[in-house]
Each structure stands twice: as structure tokens, then as C-alpha cells.
Coordinates of C-alpha atoms and ligand atoms in Angstrom, one line a residue:
M1 CA -113.5 16.1 -49.3
A2 CA -115.6 15.5 -46.2
G3 CA -119.3 15.7 -46.5
G4 CA -119.2 14.1 -50.0
A5 CA -118.5 15.7 -53.3
G6 CA -121.3 17.9 -54.6
D7 CA -123.4 17.7 -51.4
D8 CA -123.6 21.4 -50.9
A9 CA -126.2 21.3 -48.2
K10 CA -123.9 19.1 -46.1
L11 CA -120.9 21.3 -46.7
E12 CA -122.8 24.3 -45.7
T13 CA -123.9 22.6 -42.5
L14 CA -120.3 21.8 -41.7
A15 CA -119.2 25.4 -42.3
E16 CA -122.1 26.5 -40.0
F17 CA -121.0 24.0 -37.3
R18 CA -117.5 25.4 -37.4
R19 CA -118.8 28.9 -36.8
R20 CA -121.3 28.0 -34.1
Y21 CA -119.4 25.3 -32.2
P22 CA -115.7 26.2 -32.5
M23 CA -114.6 24.3 -29.3
V24 CA -115.5 20.9 -27.8
G25 CA -116.9 22.9 -24.8
D26 CA -119.6 24.3 -27.2
L27 CA -120.5 20.7 -28.3
E28 CA -120.8 19.6 -24.6
K29 CA -123.5 22.2 -24.0
R30 CA -125.5 21.1 -27.0
A31 CA -125.0 17.4 -26.5
K32 CA -126.3 17.6 -22.9
W33 CA -129.8 18.4 -24.0
R34 CA -129.8 16.5 -27.3
I35 CA -129.2 13.0 -25.9
P36 CA -130.7 11.4 -22.7
R37 CA -129.1 12.2 -19.5
F38 CA -128.0 8.5 -18.8
A39 CA -126.2 8.5 -22.2
Y40 CA -124.6 11.9 -21.7
E41 CA -123.3 11.0 -18.3
F42 CA -122.1 7.5 -19.4
L43 CA -120.0 9.4 -22.0
Q44 CA -118.7 12.2 -19.8
G45 CA -118.3 10.3 -16.5
G46 CA -115.2 8.9 -14.9
A47 CA -114.3 6.6 -12.0
G48 CA -114.9 7.5 -8.4
D49 CA -114.9 11.2 -7.6
E50 CA -113.5 11.9 -11.1
T51 CA -110.3 13.5 -9.9
G52 CA -108.4 11.4 -12.5
L53 CA -110.7 12.5 -15.3
N54 CA -110.2 16.2 -14.4
R55 CA -106.5 15.7 -13.9
N56 CA -106.1 14.6 -17.5
R57 CA -107.4 17.9 -18.7
S58 CA -105.7 20.2 -16.2
A59 CA -102.3 18.5 -16.8
L60 CA -102.6 18.8 -20.5
K61 CA -103.5 22.5 -20.2
A62 CA -100.4 23.1 -18.0
V63 CA -98.1 22.1 -20.9
E64 CA -96.5 25.1 -22.6
V65 CA -94.9 25.2 -26.1
V66 CA -92.7 28.1 -27.1
P67 CA -93.2 29.4 -30.6
R68 CA -90.4 30.3 -33.0
Y69 CA -91.0 33.0 -35.7
G70 CA -89.4 34.2 -38.9
I71 CA -90.0 30.8 -40.6
D72 CA -92.0 30.4 -43.8
V73 CA -95.0 28.3 -42.8
S74 CA -96.8 28.4 -46.1
K75 CA -96.2 24.6 -46.5
V76 CA -97.0 22.9 -43.3
D77 CA -97.3 19.1 -43.5
T78 CA -99.6 17.8 -40.8
S79 CA -99.2 14.1 -41.8
V80 CA -97.7 11.3 -39.7
E81 CA -96.6 7.8 -40.5
L82 CA -97.8 5.0 -38.3
F83 CA -97.0 1.3 -38.9
G84 CA -96.0 1.9 -42.5
R85 CA -99.0 4.0 -43.5
R86 CA -99.2 7.8 -43.8
Y87 CA -102.2 9.4 -42.1
A88 CA -103.5 13.0 -42.6
A89 CA -102.6 14.1 -39.0
P90 CA -101.6 12.7 -35.6
I91 CA -105.2 12.2 -34.5
G92 CA -107.4 9.1 -34.5
I93 CA -110.7 7.9 -33.0
S94 CA -110.4 5.9 -29.8
P95 CA -112.7 2.9 -29.2
I96 CA -116.0 3.7 -27.5
G97 CA -117.9 0.7 -26.3
F98 CA -121.7 0.7 -26.8
D99 CA -121.3 3.8 -28.9
G100 CA -124.8 3.4 -30.4
M101 CA -126.3 4.2 -27.1
M102 CA -124.9 7.7 -27.2
W103 CA -125.6 8.2 -30.8
P104 CA -127.4 5.5 -32.8
G105 CA -125.3 4.6 -35.9
A106 CA -122.2 6.0 -34.3
T107 CA -119.9 3.2 -35.4
E108 CA -120.7 3.8 -39.1
R109 CA -120.3 7.5 -38.7
F110 CA -116.9 7.1 -37.1
A111 CA -115.7 4.7 -39.7
K112 CA -116.8 6.8 -42.7
A113 CA -115.4 10.1 -41.2
A114 CA -112.0 8.3 -40.5
Q115 CA -111.8 6.9 -44.0
A116 CA -112.8 10.3 -45.6
H117 CA -110.2 12.1 -43.6
N118 CA -107.5 9.5 -43.6
I119 CA -107.2 9.1 -39.8
P120 CA -107.1 5.8 -37.9
Y121 CA -110.2 4.4 -36.3
M122 CA -109.7 2.0 -33.4
V123 CA -113.0 0.3 -33.5
G124 CA -113.9 -1.5 -30.3
T125 CA -114.9 -5.1 -29.5
L126 CA -118.0 -3.6 -28.0
A127 CA -118.9 -1.3 -30.9
C128 CA -122.4 -1.4 -32.2
S129 CA -121.5 -2.6 -35.8
T130 CA -119.5 -5.7 -36.7
I131 CA -115.8 -5.5 -37.5
E132 CA -116.6 -6.8 -41.0
K133 CA -119.0 -3.9 -41.7
V134 CA -116.5 -1.4 -40.3
V135 CA -113.7 -2.6 -42.6
E136 CA -116.2 -2.2 -45.5
W137 CA -116.8 1.4 -44.5
A138 CA -113.2 2.2 -43.7
P139 CA -111.0 -0.3 -45.6
D140 CA -107.7 1.7 -45.2
V141 CA -107.8 3.0 -41.7
T142 CA -109.6 0.4 -39.4
W143 CA -107.6 -0.8 -36.4
F144 CA -109.3 -3.3 -34.0
Q145 CA -109.5 -3.0 -30.3
L146 CA -109.6 -6.3 -28.4
Y147 CA -111.0 -6.9 -24.9
P148 CA -110.4 -10.1 -23.0
M149 CA -113.2 -12.5 -23.7
A150 CA -113.8 -15.6 -21.7
P151 CA -111.0 -14.7 -19.3
N152 CA -110.4 -18.3 -18.2
T153 CA -109.4 -19.7 -21.6
H154 CA -109.2 -16.6 -23.8
Q155 CA -110.6 -18.8 -26.5
Y156 CA -113.0 -16.1 -27.7
S157 CA -110.3 -13.4 -27.6
L158 CA -108.3 -15.5 -30.1
E159 CA -111.3 -16.1 -32.2
M160 CA -112.3 -12.4 -32.2
A161 CA -108.7 -11.4 -33.2
E162 CA -108.8 -13.9 -36.0
R163 CA -112.1 -12.4 -37.2
A164 CA -110.6 -8.9 -37.2
R165 CA -107.5 -10.2 -39.2
V166 CA -109.7 -11.9 -41.8
A167 CA -111.9 -8.8 -42.1
G168 CA -108.8 -6.7 -42.8
A169 CA -108.1 -4.6 -39.7
K170 CA -104.7 -3.0 -40.0
V171 CA -103.5 -3.0 -36.4
L172 CA -104.6 -5.0 -33.4
V173 CA -104.9 -3.0 -30.1
A174 CA -105.3 -5.1 -26.9
T175 CA -106.7 -3.1 -24.0
L176 CA -104.9 -3.8 -20.7
D177 CA -106.5 -1.4 -18.3
V178 CA -109.8 -3.0 -17.4
P179 CA -108.7 -5.8 -15.0
V180 CA -111.8 -5.1 -13.0
R181 CA -115.0 -3.2 -13.6
A182 CA -114.7 0.3 -12.3
K183 CA -117.2 2.1 -10.0
R184 CA -118.7 4.9 -12.0
P185 CA -121.1 6.8 -9.7
R186 CA -122.9 8.7 -12.5
D187 CA -124.1 5.4 -14.1
L188 CA -125.2 4.1 -10.7
R189 CA -127.2 7.2 -10.0
N190 CA -128.8 7.1 -13.4
G191 CA -129.8 3.5 -13.0
L192 CA -127.8 2.5 -16.1
T193 CA -127.7 -1.3 -16.1
M194 CA -126.1 -4.0 -18.2
P195 CA -127.9 -5.5 -20.1
F196 CA -129.3 -2.1 -21.0
R197 CA -133.0 -1.9 -20.0
L198 CA -135.6 0.8 -20.5
T199 CA -136.7 1.4 -16.9
P200 CA -139.2 4.1 -16.0
K201 CA -136.2 6.4 -15.2
T202 CA -134.3 5.8 -18.5
M203 CA -137.6 6.0 -20.4
M204 CA -138.3 9.4 -19.0
A205 CA -134.8 10.6 -19.9
A206 CA -135.3 9.2 -23.4
A207 CA -138.6 10.9 -23.9
M208 CA -136.9 14.2 -23.3
A209 CA -134.5 13.7 -26.1
P210 CA -136.5 13.7 -29.4
F211 CA -133.4 13.9 -31.7
W212 CA -132.0 10.9 -30.1
L213 CA -135.3 9.0 -30.3
D214 CA -135.6 9.9 -33.9
A215 CA -132.1 8.4 -34.5
I216 CA -133.1 5.3 -32.6
R217 CA -136.2 5.0 -34.9
R218 CA -133.9 5.3 -38.0
M219 CA -131.0 3.1 -36.8
G220 CA -132.7 0.7 -34.3
M221 CA -131.8 -0.1 -30.7
P222 CA -128.0 -0.4 -30.2
T223 CA -126.5 -3.9 -29.8
F224 CA -123.1 -5.4 -29.2
A225 CA -122.9 -6.4 -32.9
N226 CA -119.6 -8.4 -32.7
M227 CA -121.0 -10.5 -29.9
A228 CA -124.0 -11.9 -31.7
G229 CA -122.0 -14.7 -33.3
F230 CA -120.5 -15.8 -30.0
A231 CA -123.7 -15.5 -28.0
G232 CA -125.5 -17.9 -30.4
A233 CA -128.4 -15.6 -30.9
P234 CA -128.6 -12.2 -32.5
D235 CA -131.0 -10.6 -30.1
R236 CA -130.1 -7.7 -27.8
V237 CA -130.8 -9.4 -24.5
T238 CA -128.7 -12.6 -25.3
T239 CA -125.8 -10.6 -26.6
S240 CA -125.9 -8.2 -23.6
A241 CA -126.0 -11.2 -21.2
F242 CA -123.0 -12.7 -23.1
V243 CA -121.0 -9.4 -22.6
Q244 CA -121.9 -9.4 -18.9
K245 CA -120.7 -12.9 -18.5
H246 CA -117.7 -13.2 -20.7
I247 CA -116.1 -9.8 -21.3
G248 CA -113.9 -8.6 -18.5
G249 CA -110.8 -9.3 -16.5
G250 CA -107.3 -8.3 -17.6
F251 CA -105.1 -9.6 -20.3
P252 CA -102.2 -11.5 -18.6
W253 CA -98.9 -11.0 -20.5
E254 CA -98.9 -14.7 -21.5
Q255 CA -102.2 -14.1 -23.3
I256 CA -100.8 -11.1 -25.0
A257 CA -97.9 -13.2 -26.2
R258 CA -100.3 -15.9 -27.5
I259 CA -102.2 -13.4 -29.5
R260 CA -99.0 -11.8 -30.7
D261 CA -97.9 -15.2 -32.1
K262 CA -101.1 -15.5 -34.1
W263 CA -101.6 -11.8 -35.3
T264 CA -99.4 -11.2 -38.3
G265 CA -99.6 -7.4 -38.6
P266 CA -98.7 -4.6 -36.2
M267 CA -100.0 -5.1 -32.6
I268 CA -100.0 -2.7 -29.7
V269 CA -101.4 -2.5 -26.1
K270 CA -103.7 0.2 -24.9
G271 CA -103.7 1.5 -21.3
V272 CA -100.0 1.7 -20.5
M273 CA -99.1 4.0 -17.7
H274 CA -95.7 2.7 -16.4
P275 CA -92.5 2.6 -18.5
A276 CA -91.8 -1.0 -17.3
D277 CA -95.1 -2.2 -18.9
A278 CA -94.1 -0.5 -22.2
V279 CA -90.8 -2.3 -22.0
K280 CA -92.6 -5.6 -21.3
A281 CA -94.9 -5.1 -24.3
L282 CA -91.9 -4.5 -26.6
S283 CA -90.1 -7.6 -25.2
L284 CA -93.1 -9.7 -26.4
G285 CA -92.7 -8.4 -29.9
L286 CA -95.4 -5.7 -29.8
N287 CA -94.9 -2.7 -32.0
G288 CA -95.9 0.0 -29.6
V289 CA -98.2 1.2 -26.8
V290 CA -101.1 3.6 -26.2
V291 CA -100.4 5.7 -23.2
S292 CA -103.9 5.9 -21.8
N293 CA -105.8 5.8 -18.6
H294 CA -109.1 5.0 -20.3
G295 CA -110.0 8.7 -20.2
G296 CA -110.1 8.6 -16.4
R297 CA -112.8 5.9 -16.4
Q298 CA -111.0 3.3 -14.4
F299 CA -109.0 4.8 -11.5
D300 CA -109.2 8.3 -10.0
A301 CA -105.8 8.3 -8.4
A302 CA -104.0 7.5 -11.7
P303 CA -101.7 10.3 -12.9
A304 CA -102.6 12.3 -16.0
T305 CA -101.5 10.5 -19.1
I306 CA -99.6 13.5 -20.3
D307 CA -97.5 13.4 -17.1
V308 CA -96.3 9.8 -17.6
L309 CA -95.8 10.1 -21.4
P310 CA -92.3 11.7 -21.5
E311 CA -90.7 9.0 -19.3
I312 CA -92.4 6.2 -21.3
T313 CA -91.2 7.7 -24.6
R314 CA -87.7 8.2 -23.2
T315 CA -87.6 4.6 -22.0
I316 CA -88.6 2.9 -25.2
G317 CA -86.9 5.4 -27.5
T318 CA -87.2 4.5 -31.1
R319 CA -88.0 0.8 -30.4
G320 CA -91.7 1.3 -30.6
T321 CA -94.5 3.7 -31.5
V322 CA -96.0 5.7 -28.6
L323 CA -99.6 6.7 -29.0
F324 CA -101.5 8.9 -26.6
D325 CA -105.0 9.5 -25.4
S326 CA -107.1 10.8 -22.4
G327 CA -108.1 14.4 -22.5
V328 CA -107.3 15.4 -26.0
V329 CA -109.9 18.0 -27.3
S330 CA -108.0 20.3 -29.7
G331 CA -105.2 20.6 -32.2
V332 CA -103.2 22.5 -29.5
D333 CA -103.5 19.4 -27.3
M334 CA -102.2 17.3 -30.2
L335 CA -99.2 19.6 -30.4
R336 CA -98.7 19.4 -26.7
A337 CA -98.7 15.6 -26.8
L338 CA -96.3 15.4 -29.7
A339 CA -94.0 17.9 -28.0
C340 CA -94.0 15.6 -24.9
G341 CA -92.9 12.6 -27.0
A342 CA -96.1 11.0 -28.6
N343 CA -96.0 9.8 -32.2
S344 CA -99.7 10.4 -32.5
C345 CA -102.9 11.1 -30.5
F346 CA -106.4 9.6 -30.2
A347 CA -109.6 11.1 -28.8
G348 CA -112.7 9.4 -27.6
R349 CA -115.2 11.8 -26.0
A350 CA -114.5 14.6 -28.4
F351 CA -115.6 12.6 -31.4
M352 CA -118.7 11.2 -29.6
L353 CA -119.6 14.6 -28.4
G354 CA -119.5 15.7 -32.1
L355 CA -122.2 13.1 -32.9
A356 CA -124.3 13.7 -29.8
A357 CA -124.3 17.5 -30.4
L358 CA -124.5 17.7 -34.1
G359 CA -126.0 14.4 -35.3
D360 CA -124.7 12.3 -38.1
H361 CA -122.1 14.8 -39.4
G362 CA -120.6 15.3 -36.0
A363 CA -117.7 12.9 -36.5
T364 CA -116.7 14.6 -39.8
H365 CA -116.9 18.0 -38.0
M366 CA -114.5 16.8 -35.3
A367 CA -112.0 15.2 -37.8
Q368 CA -111.9 18.5 -39.7
A369 CA -111.6 20.6 -36.6
F370 CA -108.7 18.5 -35.2
I371 CA -106.8 18.6 -38.4
E372 CA -107.3 22.3 -39.0
E373 CA -106.5 23.3 -35.5
Y374 CA -103.4 21.2 -35.6
R375 CA -102.3 22.9 -38.9
I376 CA -102.8 26.3 -37.2
A377 CA -100.9 25.2 -34.1
L378 CA -97.9 24.0 -36.2
G379 CA -97.9 27.2 -38.3
Q380 CA -98.2 29.4 -35.3
N381 CA -95.1 27.7 -33.8
G382 CA -92.9 27.8 -36.9
L383 CA -93.1 23.9 -37.1
L384 CA -93.2 22.5 -40.6
S385 CA -94.1 18.9 -39.8
S386 CA -95.2 16.4 -37.1
D387 CA -91.6 15.4 -36.8
E388 CA -90.6 19.0 -35.9
A389 CA -93.5 19.1 -33.4
R390 CA -91.9 16.3 -31.5
H391 CA -88.8 18.5 -31.0
A392 CA -90.7 21.7 -30.1
P393 CA -89.4 23.6 -27.0
V394 CA -91.8 22.5 -24.2
R395 CA -92.3 23.1 -20.5
H396 CA -94.1 20.4 -18.6
P397 CA -94.4 21.0 -14.9
G398 CA -96.2 17.8 -14.0
A399 CA -93.9 15.3 -15.8
W400 CA -93.1 12.1 -13.9
T401 CA -89.5 11.1 -13.6
A402 CA -87.8 7.7 -13.3
D403 CA -87.7 8.4 -9.5
N404 CA -91.5 8.8 -9.3
F405 CA -91.9 5.4 -11.0
Q406 CA -89.5 3.9 -8.5
I407 CA -87.2 2.9 -11.4
R408 CA -83.7 2.3 -10.1
T409 CA -81.0 2.4 -12.6
Ligands
FMN1 C1 -118.1 6.0 -23.3 C2 -116.8 5.4 -23.4 C3 -116.6 4.1 -23.8 C4 -115.3 3.5 -23.9 N1 -115.2 2.2 -24.3 C5 -114.0 1.7 -24.5 C6 -113.8 0.4 -25.0 O1 -114.8 -0.3 -25.3 N2 -112.6 -0.1 -25.2 C7 -111.4 0.7 -24.9 O2 -110.3 0.2 -25.0 N3 -111.6 2.0 -24.4 C8 -112.8 2.5 -24.2 N4 -112.9 3.8 -23.8 C9 -111.7 4.6 -23.6 C10 -111.4 5.3 -24.9 O3 -111.0 4.4 -25.9 C11 -110.2 6.3 -24.7 O4 -109.1 5.7 -24.0 C12 -110.7 7.5 -23.8 O5 -112.0 7.9 -24.2 C13 -109.7 8.7 -24.1 O6 -110.1 9.8 -23.3 P1 -110.9 11.0 -23.9 O7 -112.3 10.5 -23.9 O8 -110.7 12.1 -22.9 O9 -110.4 11.3 -25.3 C14 -114.2 4.4 -23.7 C15 -114.4 5.7 -23.4 C16 -115.6 6.2 -23.3 C17 -115.7 7.7 -23.0

């Protein structure tokens, strides 16, 4: 059970959290004053004027599911099978780069909560603990998210993928949707720079966040832990400079094919928004896609992910697994996404808000909340399994059609 057997104090805390912070909106209010402003806004912000960020949420909310009654729901099965393994529910933790800046020690907390609750954790290239450590904490549920490294040769991308394979990551996830660095106005206004530096402005914000400062004292300043080996020196400044210089640019499909050749397990791409890109991924031997727009952090005119999901699912049918993220904050959202065709969902900000608002147990709180809310959503709708959820009667006003994608058949 989450919280650790026999740790009554912790279990009590979790029960208290469930009463006092029942929704992610409650966590947002608390996180806002618990962590420094630059960290909160880095987490919550999006690209440009944030239309895309807001559209993810409003489009998800517009999806309606019709309940059926008169069904015995005493035995609802929330589990879902992904790449040959059965997980507790169709929710996982999305990769969050530099997670330790928002909550020091976040990577470890995510890994342990994922393992304890049997949900997948896509740990990022830019996480603040190494992939080797993460697999130790979460041996059964760690997936590895790969960014392009050294975009001219991709030599480091191949090396990093190999490290993840040797460490024991179950699934490789290559992120496609950061071909260029996005303009994120909140970070510019807050003076958030890379390498991260304590300027008078950031120092002032940090001084007003004693819980966060205490966590920094316990866990140390965050670093790009996976990069230390590549950068040739373990210190923060050298690794940050390495990230600045070598991480970035997109993955051309030829590189995806090269990595696919070397990675022996399941491999997927993250950031797919067009059915033709999903088809391309499958044609290279990939096992699925993550329909994602990076949580609205890259392009404000992008459609909401929920709106492109049904056509992508329809196009690839049963030939690959369709995962979904960007805007998921509740078990009801999980049901909405499954009803629109996803095999499973992931969430980024919701899990990080858990840590920022509640401290070290926040990831566990969110894992429990998602699974419990999803169980309630299934039961309320007379759905006995995740498979049935994928066939629930749904009305989806914003759904894109083949015509919108300019697909001519
Ligand atoms: C602060 C932050 C950092 C992120 N870093 C990464 C990353 O390093 N790699 C990646 O593939 N996606 C990254 N993402 C995108 C998430 O993995 C995920 O797609 C997105 O958060 C989903 O939207 P949601 O936050 O509304 O759940 C990041 C998102 C946030 C909020």
C-alpha cells in the first residue's frame, strides 16, 4: 500500500490530504505559495499567449460520456495492459525536465510512487536523478524519455538510449515535438535562465519559499544528473552548459529509425499530433505513439490533444498503442480520453503540483487520487473495465476529422 506498511503517520497524512485537497485546483493554490514564483510559473506556463495550454483543458472538459445504469459494478477492474505488462490503471507520470527545481528530490518521489502504485513513469533525459538510480527505485515501471542530444551526429542520443537499455528501462520514448526552443513569456519575465543561476530576483523569490528552501537543504541543488557523464564533469555549471549546447533540435525520422534498430524493447514517439506522423512511426517499426502537445508548452496554435486523438486512433487502429497527455487532471479526464480512443493516459503538471503543494508524499497522493477517481468514474458509468471505457458512448464536439488534417482518401 502507498505510504509504506505500518507507517501510520504517513497514511494519516495521505487521508488528510484527500480531504483537504480533493482536486488539482486545490493543489495549485497551495503550490503557488510553497515554491518560488519562477519555479511555479515554469511548471504552469505555456508557449506564447497560452491559448494552446488553455485549449487542452477546455476541450477535455467539453467531452461528455453517457452513463448506463442497472449494471452490477461491485467488481470494477481499473487495470490496463501496455506493452505486455499489466498496470493498475490507465495513468502514468509524464517526463518533467529539471523536476528538482520545482521540488527537490522529485525524480525519486515520482519513481517510488509509480513503483508502489504500479503505474508507468516516463523518466526524462533531463530529470534530476540518473536513469540507473530511477530503475533501482522503480524496477518494474520505468520508461525512458529520450531527447535529441548532439543533433548533428546524434551520437549522444544513441549512447543515452543504450544506457537506459542497460539500466533496465522497459520502454523507450523519443520526444519529437521540440524541434526548436519555444518562447515561454513567464520564464522570460521571471528571469529564468539556463544554466539556472541565482540572481537577485530568483534569490528573493526563493527566500519567500521556506519549505522549498528546506527541501533544497535536504536534497541539494538540482542538476541534470544524466548529463554529468557526457559533460565530463559532475558539477552543475558544466552539465547545464552541456545541456544548453547539445540538447535540442528535432529527431529526424532517419534518427528514429537508427535508434529503433538498436533498441530491442518497445519504442514509441511522444508529441504526435497528426495521423500521418503516427503512421510514419509505425512504418519504422515503432510500437505506438503519445498524442501530446507537450502540455501546451511548444505552440499556442496547436489543437487540443483530445481533439486530434480520435482520428489518430482511427487511423492506426490496432496496429499500435495510443497514449495520451496534455491537460489530464482527474479520473474523469482519464475516462474521457479512453472513450475518445486512448489506450492509456499520462499527466505531468498534476503530479508535480502534488509534490509542490504537499511535499514528499505529493506524488503518492496524486497516484492514489487518479486511480480512485477513475474507479469511481467507471462505476458511475456502468463500465467494468478499461476496455469497456474505450467503447463508452461519447460526444466530442471539437474532434478533428480527416478533412481538417487535409487527408485525402
Ligand atoms: C515543467 C515541465 C517540464 C517538461 N519537461 C519535459 C521533458 O523534459 N521531456 C518531455 O518529453 N516532455 C516534457 N514536458 C511535457 C510533459 O512530459 C507532458 O507532455 C505534459 O506535461 C503533459 O501535459 P500536462 O502537464 O497538462 O499533464 C514537460 C512539462 C512540464 C510541465
